[in-house]
Coordinates of C-alpha atoms and ligand atoms in Angstrom, one line a residue:
M1 CA -26.4 -1.3 -32.3
K2 CA -27.1 -3.7 -29.4
I3 CA -25.0 -4.8 -26.4
R4 CA -24.1 -8.4 -27.1
N5 CA -22.0 -9.3 -24.1
A6 CA -20.1 -7.9 -21.2
F7 CA -17.5 -9.2 -18.7
V8 CA -15.4 -8.1 -15.8
N9 CA -11.6 -8.3 -15.9
I10 CA -9.7 -8.2 -12.6
T11 CA -5.9 -7.8 -12.9
S12 CA -3.1 -6.8 -10.5
P13 CA -0.2 -5.3 -12.4
G14 CA 1.4 -3.9 -9.3
R15 CA -2.1 -3.1 -7.8
N16 CA -5.6 -4.3 -8.4
F17 CA -7.9 -3.0 -11.1
V18 CA -11.5 -4.0 -12.0
T19 CA -12.4 -3.3 -15.7
L20 CA -15.7 -3.8 -17.5
K21 CA -15.6 -4.6 -21.2
I22 CA -18.9 -4.2 -23.0
E23 CA -19.1 -5.7 -26.5
T24 CA -21.7 -4.9 -29.2
D25 CA -23.2 -6.8 -32.1
E26 CA -21.3 -4.5 -34.5
G27 CA -17.9 -5.5 -33.1
I28 CA -17.2 -2.3 -31.2
Y29 CA -16.4 -2.6 -27.6
G30 CA -16.0 -0.1 -24.7
L31 CA -14.1 -0.2 -21.4
G32 CA -15.1 1.2 -18.0
D33 CA -13.2 1.2 -14.7
G34 CA -14.9 -0.1 -11.5
T35 CA -11.9 -0.1 -9.2
L36 CA -12.7 0.5 -5.5
N37 CA -9.5 0.3 -3.5
G38 CA -9.6 -2.6 -1.0
R39 CA -13.2 -3.6 -2.0
E40 CA -12.6 -4.6 -5.6
L41 CA -14.4 -8.0 -5.6
A42 CA -17.6 -6.4 -4.3
V43 CA -17.8 -4.2 -7.5
A44 CA -16.9 -7.2 -9.6
S45 CA -19.8 -9.2 -8.2
Y46 CA -22.2 -6.3 -8.4
L47 CA -21.3 -6.0 -12.1
S48 CA -21.3 -9.7 -13.0
D49 CA -24.2 -10.9 -10.8
H50 CA -26.5 -7.9 -11.0
L51 CA -25.8 -5.4 -13.8
I52 CA -24.5 -7.4 -16.8
P53 CA -27.6 -9.5 -17.2
C54 CA -29.7 -6.3 -17.4
L55 CA -27.5 -4.9 -20.2
I56 CA -27.7 -7.5 -22.8
G57 CA -29.8 -6.4 -25.8
R58 CA -29.9 -2.7 -24.9
D59 CA -28.8 0.2 -27.2
P60 CA -25.4 1.4 -26.0
F61 CA -26.2 4.9 -27.2
Q62 CA -28.8 5.3 -24.4
T63 CA -26.4 6.4 -21.7
E64 CA -29.0 8.6 -19.9
D65 CA -31.7 5.9 -19.9
I66 CA -29.3 3.1 -18.9
W67 CA -27.9 5.3 -16.1
Q68 CA -31.4 6.0 -14.7
Y69 CA -32.3 2.3 -15.1
L70 CA -29.3 1.2 -13.0
Y71 CA -29.6 3.9 -10.4
R72 CA -33.4 4.2 -9.9
G73 CA -34.0 0.6 -10.8
A74 CA -31.9 -0.8 -8.0
Y75 CA -34.2 0.9 -5.4
W76 CA -31.1 0.8 -3.1
R77 CA -29.3 4.0 -4.2
R78 CA -25.8 5.4 -3.9
G79 CA -22.9 4.0 -2.0
P80 CA -19.4 3.4 -3.5
V81 CA -20.0 -0.2 -4.7
T82 CA -23.2 0.7 -6.5
M83 CA -21.8 3.9 -8.0
A84 CA -18.5 2.5 -9.1
S85 CA -20.4 -0.3 -10.8
I86 CA -22.7 2.1 -12.6
A87 CA -19.7 4.2 -13.5
A88 CA -18.0 1.2 -15.1
V89 CA -21.1 0.7 -17.3
D90 CA -21.5 4.3 -18.1
V91 CA -17.9 5.0 -19.1
A92 CA -17.8 1.8 -21.3
L93 CA -20.9 3.1 -23.1
W94 CA -19.4 6.6 -23.7
D95 CA -16.3 4.8 -25.1
I96 CA -18.5 2.8 -27.5
K97 CA -20.4 5.9 -28.5
G98 CA -17.2 7.8 -29.3
K99 CA -15.8 4.8 -31.3
A100 CA -19.1 4.4 -33.2
L101 CA -19.2 8.1 -34.1
N102 CA -15.5 8.0 -34.8
T103 CA -14.7 10.9 -32.5
P104 CA -13.0 11.4 -29.1
V105 CA -15.3 11.5 -26.1
Y106 CA -14.5 15.1 -25.3
N107 CA -16.4 16.1 -28.5
L108 CA -19.5 14.4 -27.1
L109 CA -19.3 16.5 -23.9
G110 CA -19.0 19.9 -25.4
G111 CA -15.8 19.8 -27.5
R112 CA -12.5 21.4 -26.6
S113 CA -12.7 24.2 -24.0
R114 CA -8.9 24.3 -23.4
Q115 CA -5.6 23.3 -25.0
G116 CA -4.4 21.1 -22.1
V117 CA -5.4 19.8 -18.7
M118 CA -3.2 21.2 -15.9
V119 CA -2.2 18.4 -13.5
Y120 CA -0.6 18.3 -10.1
A121 CA 2.1 15.8 -9.1
H122 CA 2.9 14.3 -5.7
A123 CA 6.2 15.3 -4.0
N124 CA 7.1 13.8 -0.6
G125 CA 10.0 13.1 1.7
K126 CA 10.8 11.7 5.0
D127 CA 11.5 15.3 6.2
I128 CA 11.3 18.8 4.9
T129 CA 14.7 18.7 3.2
H130 CA 13.9 15.6 1.3
A131 CA 10.4 16.9 0.3
I132 CA 12.1 20.0 -1.1
E133 CA 14.4 17.8 -3.2
D134 CA 11.3 15.9 -4.5
V135 CA 9.5 19.2 -5.4
E136 CA 12.6 20.2 -7.4
R137 CA 12.6 16.9 -9.2
H138 CA 8.9 17.3 -10.2
R139 CA 9.5 20.9 -11.2
Q140 CA 12.2 19.7 -13.6
L141 CA 9.8 17.2 -15.0
G142 CA 7.6 20.2 -16.0
Y143 CA 4.9 20.2 -13.3
R144 CA 3.5 23.6 -12.5
A145 CA 1.4 22.4 -9.5
I146 CA 2.8 20.1 -6.8
R147 CA 1.2 18.5 -3.8
V148 CA 3.7 18.4 -0.9
Q149 CA 3.6 15.9 2.0
S150 CA 6.5 15.2 4.4
G151 CA 7.3 13.1 7.5
F152 CA 7.9 14.9 10.8
S153 CA 9.0 14.0 14.3
G154 CA 6.3 12.9 16.6
N155 CA 4.6 10.4 14.2
K156 CA 6.4 7.3 12.8
S157 CA 4.4 7.5 9.6
T158 CA 2.1 9.9 7.9
Y159 CA -0.2 9.9 4.8
G160 CA 1.5 10.4 1.5
V161 CA 5.1 9.5 2.5
P162 CA 6.4 6.0 1.6
K163 CA 7.8 3.8 4.4
A164 CA 10.9 3.1 2.4
T165 CA 12.3 4.6 -0.8
G166 CA 10.3 4.1 -4.0
R167 CA 6.8 5.3 -5.1
Y168 CA 4.0 5.9 -2.6
E169 CA 1.2 3.4 -2.9
P170 CA -1.2 3.4 0.0
A171 CA -2.9 0.0 -0.5
E172 CA -0.8 -2.9 0.9
R173 CA -1.1 -6.6 0.0
G174 CA -2.4 -8.8 2.9
L175 CA -4.6 -7.6 5.7
P176 CA -4.7 -3.9 6.7
S177 CA -1.6 -2.4 8.3
E178 CA -2.1 -0.3 11.4
Y179 CA -0.4 3.1 11.8
D180 CA -0.3 5.5 14.7
W181 CA -1.4 9.1 14.5
A182 CA -1.1 12.2 16.6
T183 CA -2.6 15.5 15.3
E184 CA -0.6 18.0 17.4
P185 CA 2.8 17.4 15.9
Y186 CA 1.2 17.4 12.4
L187 CA -0.4 20.8 13.0
R188 CA 2.9 22.3 14.2
H189 CA 4.8 20.8 11.2
V190 CA 2.7 21.7 8.1
P191 CA 3.1 25.5 8.3
K192 CA 6.9 25.0 8.7
L193 CA 6.9 22.7 5.6
F194 CA 5.2 25.3 3.4
E195 CA 7.2 28.2 4.8
R196 CA 10.4 26.4 3.7
V197 CA 8.9 25.3 0.3
R198 CA 7.7 28.8 -0.6
D199 CA 10.9 30.3 0.6
H200 CA 12.9 27.9 -1.7
F201 CA 10.7 28.1 -4.8
G202 CA 9.1 31.5 -4.7
E203 CA 5.5 32.2 -5.7
D204 CA 5.7 30.8 -9.3
L205 CA 4.5 27.3 -8.4
H206 CA 1.1 26.0 -7.3
L207 CA 1.4 24.2 -4.0
L208 CA -1.2 21.8 -2.6
H209 CA -1.5 19.7 0.5
D210 CA -3.7 16.7 1.5
C211 CA -4.8 16.5 5.2
H212 CA -6.5 13.2 4.4
H213 CA -9.6 13.6 6.6
R214 CA -7.6 13.7 9.9
L215 CA -8.6 17.0 11.5
T216 CA -11.6 18.5 13.3
P217 CA -13.2 21.6 11.7
I218 CA -11.7 23.9 14.2
E219 CA -8.2 22.3 13.8
A220 CA -8.6 22.6 10.0
A221 CA -9.7 26.3 10.4
G222 CA -6.6 27.1 12.3
L223 CA -4.3 25.3 9.9
G224 CA -5.9 27.1 6.9
K225 CA -5.3 30.4 8.6
E226 CA -1.7 29.6 9.4
L227 CA -1.1 28.6 5.8
E228 CA -2.5 31.8 4.2
P229 CA 0.9 33.5 3.8
Y230 CA 2.1 30.6 1.6
H231 CA -0.8 31.0 -0.9
L232 CA -1.7 27.3 -1.3
F233 CA -3.8 26.2 -4.4
W234 CA -5.8 24.2 -1.8
I235 CA -5.8 22.1 1.3
E236 CA -7.6 18.8 0.6
D237 CA -9.9 16.8 2.8
P238 CA -9.3 18.7 6.0
V239 CA -12.0 16.8 7.8
P240 CA -14.0 13.7 7.2
A241 CA -16.6 15.0 4.8
E242 CA -19.8 13.1 5.5
F243 CA -20.7 15.9 7.8
E244 CA -21.0 18.7 5.3
E245 CA -21.8 21.4 7.9
G246 CA -18.3 21.0 9.4
Y247 CA -16.9 22.9 6.4
R248 CA -18.8 26.0 7.4
I249 CA -16.6 26.4 10.4
I250 CA -13.4 26.1 8.3
R251 CA -14.8 28.6 5.7
E252 CA -15.6 31.2 8.3
H253 CA -12.0 31.3 9.5
T254 CA -9.7 31.0 6.5
T255 CA -9.3 32.1 2.9
T256 CA -7.1 29.1 2.0
P257 CA -9.0 27.3 -0.7
I258 CA -10.6 23.9 0.2
A259 CA -10.9 20.8 -1.9
T260 CA -12.9 17.6 -1.0
G261 CA -14.9 14.7 -2.4
E262 CA -12.6 11.9 -3.5
V263 CA -14.7 9.5 -1.3
F264 CA -18.0 10.9 -2.5
N265 CA -20.2 9.0 -4.9
S266 CA -23.2 11.2 -5.6
I267 CA -24.2 14.9 -5.8
W268 CA -26.1 14.2 -2.6
D269 CA -22.7 13.9 -0.8
A270 CA -21.7 17.4 -1.9
H271 CA -24.9 19.3 -2.4
D272 CA -24.7 21.5 0.7
L273 CA -20.9 22.0 0.3
I274 CA -21.5 23.4 -3.2
R275 CA -24.6 25.4 -2.7
N276 CA -23.3 27.1 0.5
Q277 CA -19.9 27.7 -1.2
W278 CA -18.1 26.0 1.6
I279 CA -15.6 24.4 -0.9
D280 CA -13.7 25.6 -3.9
Y281 CA -12.9 22.3 -5.7
I282 CA -14.9 19.1 -6.0
R283 CA -12.8 16.0 -6.2
M284 CA -15.3 13.2 -6.7
T285 CA -14.2 11.6 -9.9
I286 CA -15.7 9.5 -12.7
V287 CA -15.2 6.0 -11.3
H288 CA -16.5 6.7 -7.9
G289 CA -19.1 9.2 -8.9
G290 CA -21.4 7.2 -11.1
G291 CA -19.5 7.9 -14.4
I292 CA -19.5 10.7 -17.0
T293 CA -23.3 11.0 -17.0
H294 CA -23.6 11.9 -13.3
L295 CA -20.3 13.9 -13.1
K296 CA -21.4 16.1 -15.9
K297 CA -24.5 17.1 -13.9
V298 CA -22.3 17.6 -10.8
A299 CA -19.9 19.8 -12.6
D300 CA -22.7 21.9 -14.2
F301 CA -24.3 22.4 -10.8
A302 CA -21.0 23.3 -9.2
A303 CA -20.3 25.8 -11.9
L304 CA -23.3 27.9 -10.7
Y305 CA -21.5 28.3 -7.3
H306 CA -18.0 29.1 -8.6
V307 CA -16.8 25.6 -7.6
R308 CA -14.4 24.0 -10.0
T309 CA -13.3 20.4 -10.5
G310 CA -10.1 18.9 -9.1
F311 CA -10.6 15.2 -9.8
H312 CA -9.0 12.5 -7.8
G313 CA -6.3 10.8 -9.8
A314 CA -4.4 8.4 -7.5
T315 CA -2.9 5.1 -8.9
D316 CA -6.0 3.1 -7.7
L317 CA -8.0 4.9 -10.4
S318 CA -7.1 2.9 -13.6
P319 CA -5.9 4.4 -16.9
V320 CA -9.5 4.1 -18.1
T321 CA -10.6 6.6 -15.5
M322 CA -7.6 8.8 -16.2
A323 CA -8.5 8.9 -19.9
A324 CA -12.2 9.5 -19.1
A325 CA -11.2 12.4 -16.7
L326 CA -9.0 14.0 -19.3
H327 CA -11.7 14.0 -21.9
F328 CA -14.1 15.4 -19.3
N329 CA -11.6 18.0 -18.1
T330 CA -10.9 19.1 -21.7
A331 CA -14.6 19.8 -22.4
I332 CA -16.1 21.4 -19.3
N333 CA -15.8 25.1 -18.5
N334 CA -15.3 24.9 -14.7
F335 CA -12.3 22.7 -14.8
G336 CA -9.8 23.5 -12.0
I337 CA -6.9 21.0 -11.9
Q338 CA -6.4 17.2 -12.3
E339 CA -4.4 15.0 -9.9
H340 CA -1.7 12.9 -11.7
M341 CA 0.0 10.0 -9.9
P342 CA 1.6 8.1 -12.7
H343 CA 0.9 4.4 -13.0
S344 CA 3.6 1.8 -12.9
E345 CA 5.2 0.5 -16.2
E346 CA 3.3 -2.8 -15.6
T347 CA 0.0 -1.0 -15.4
D348 CA 0.7 1.1 -18.5
A349 CA 1.6 -2.0 -20.4
V350 CA -1.7 -3.7 -19.5
F351 CA -3.7 -0.5 -20.3
S352 CA -2.2 1.1 -23.4
H353 CA -3.4 4.6 -23.8
N354 CA -3.3 7.7 -26.0
Y355 CA -3.1 10.3 -23.3
T356 CA 0.2 12.2 -22.9
F357 CA 2.0 14.6 -20.5
K358 CA 4.0 17.6 -21.4
D359 CA 5.1 20.7 -19.5
G360 CA 2.7 20.2 -16.6
Y361 CA -0.3 19.5 -18.8
M362 CA -2.0 16.3 -20.0
F363 CA -3.9 15.7 -23.2
P364 CA -6.5 13.0 -23.9
G365 CA -5.4 12.4 -27.5
D366 CA -7.7 12.3 -30.5
A367 CA -8.4 8.6 -30.9
P368 CA -12.1 7.8 -31.2
G369 CA -13.7 7.0 -27.8
L370 CA -11.5 7.2 -24.7
G371 CA -8.3 6.0 -26.4
V372 CA -7.5 3.2 -23.9
D373 CA -7.2 -0.5 -24.5
L374 CA -6.8 -3.6 -22.2
D375 CA -4.3 -6.3 -23.1
E376 CA -6.3 -9.2 -21.7
N377 CA -3.4 -11.8 -22.2
L378 CA -1.0 -9.6 -20.3
A379 CA -3.6 -8.8 -17.7
A380 CA -4.1 -12.6 -17.1
Q381 CA -0.5 -12.8 -16.0
Y382 CA -1.3 -10.6 -13.0
P383 CA -4.0 -12.3 -10.9
Y384 CA -5.9 -10.5 -8.2
Q385 CA -4.1 -10.1 -4.9
R386 CA -6.0 -9.2 -1.7
A387 CA -5.0 -5.7 -0.6
Y388 CA -6.3 -3.1 1.9
L389 CA -5.8 0.5 2.7
P390 CA -4.2 1.0 6.2
I391 CA -5.9 1.8 9.5
N392 CA -4.9 4.6 11.9
R393 CA -4.9 4.6 15.7
K394 CA -4.3 7.4 18.0
L395 CA -1.3 6.9 20.4
D396 CA -3.6 5.5 23.1
G397 CA -5.0 2.9 20.6
T398 CA -8.3 4.7 19.7
L399 CA -9.3 4.0 16.1
A400 CA -8.9 7.2 14.0
D401 CA -9.5 8.3 10.4
W402 CA -6.8 7.2 8.0
Ligands
LIG501 O1 -7.6 4.7 -2.3 C1 -7.2 5.8 -1.5 C2 -6.3 6.7 -2.3 O2 -6.7 7.0 -3.6 C3 -6.1 8.0 -1.5 O3 -5.6 7.8 -0.3 C4 -5.3 9.0 -2.3 O4 -5.9 10.8 -1.0 C5 -5.5 10.4 -2.0 C6 -5.2 11.4 -3.1 O5 -5.5 12.5 -2.8 O6 -4.7 11.0 -4.1
LIG502 MG1 -6.7 12.8 -1.1

């Protein structure tokens, strides 16, 4: 079998997605996600202008060799644009392989290691009372693990809470919005939030929280310590993670588990975090981490250090990535949890899929390959729209991490 052609689809059914379709001379095709929130067109160009010409005529079964060719062959390694592009190719090839062998991708990665993939939902509210109502709503939908974020006095807005009613979607159309940020009221608020939530729901629910890169190591260490009585499943991204050593300080002060890595794109972003056991969960997922081929190595390396996966699963990761993650999570031993932020109806109509949700678990389905398809006619009705993630400034105007 040979790769005959490949092209990039950009569509915006509610939000932007970049999808690579690779076609073979035997009529089988595969899909890969290359969406990079706010920088979509850079990946589209990397794929169309630089990778696709190198793929034509290759054997799509050679996932390892093609991955090495694209990674080492570029000379310029790593970075989110490069690695999302390589991921799009890699995932499309695994999809082709599964279809050609008439088996779901999880069978190519080790077969079933579990019955279902535990997922966590997002609950939020403009204050603690509304957040508790939203936790209850998600509990009734069957979720056993829930991330909780709420607004608080002292900051007009915060990460994870919508400005108005409706679903939370961080990317906004047009140029980047600017929000203000003050750490002190946040640090006073979060322990009160989890005290109330635990008090209301008891111990029989996994609770998670995303700090979204906004703290310093010593602030995060203090927060982790204050949250210990509420037994969180994790706090996520307590500090900006490019400085891995910062996690040592957090680790030395608290037993609250730590998750990070949604912005990572290579094992070399997480190597020290894992081998020093400074984190408990690695969140780098398939689209931003170079695809299934690289993530399998990352997960196997992490397993040696008791680090489990907790893949990013926000709406800016397309249904193709969700499907790939569910196959992956079904197969590996050191799976921890998977984030689940359901896509809009428009997105699900463009990307029909076999994966399902029931009682807090998701299932990849047994269709050959990934079990996702792209309706290109429908996709064409939603042209690309420029959109960005927001910017944060401290109250005196200093630019801060969002
Ligand atoms: O594109 C950025 C979002 O995916 C990110 O802000 C979502 O932090 C996030 C999460 O944990 O889902
Ligand atoms: Mg996050």
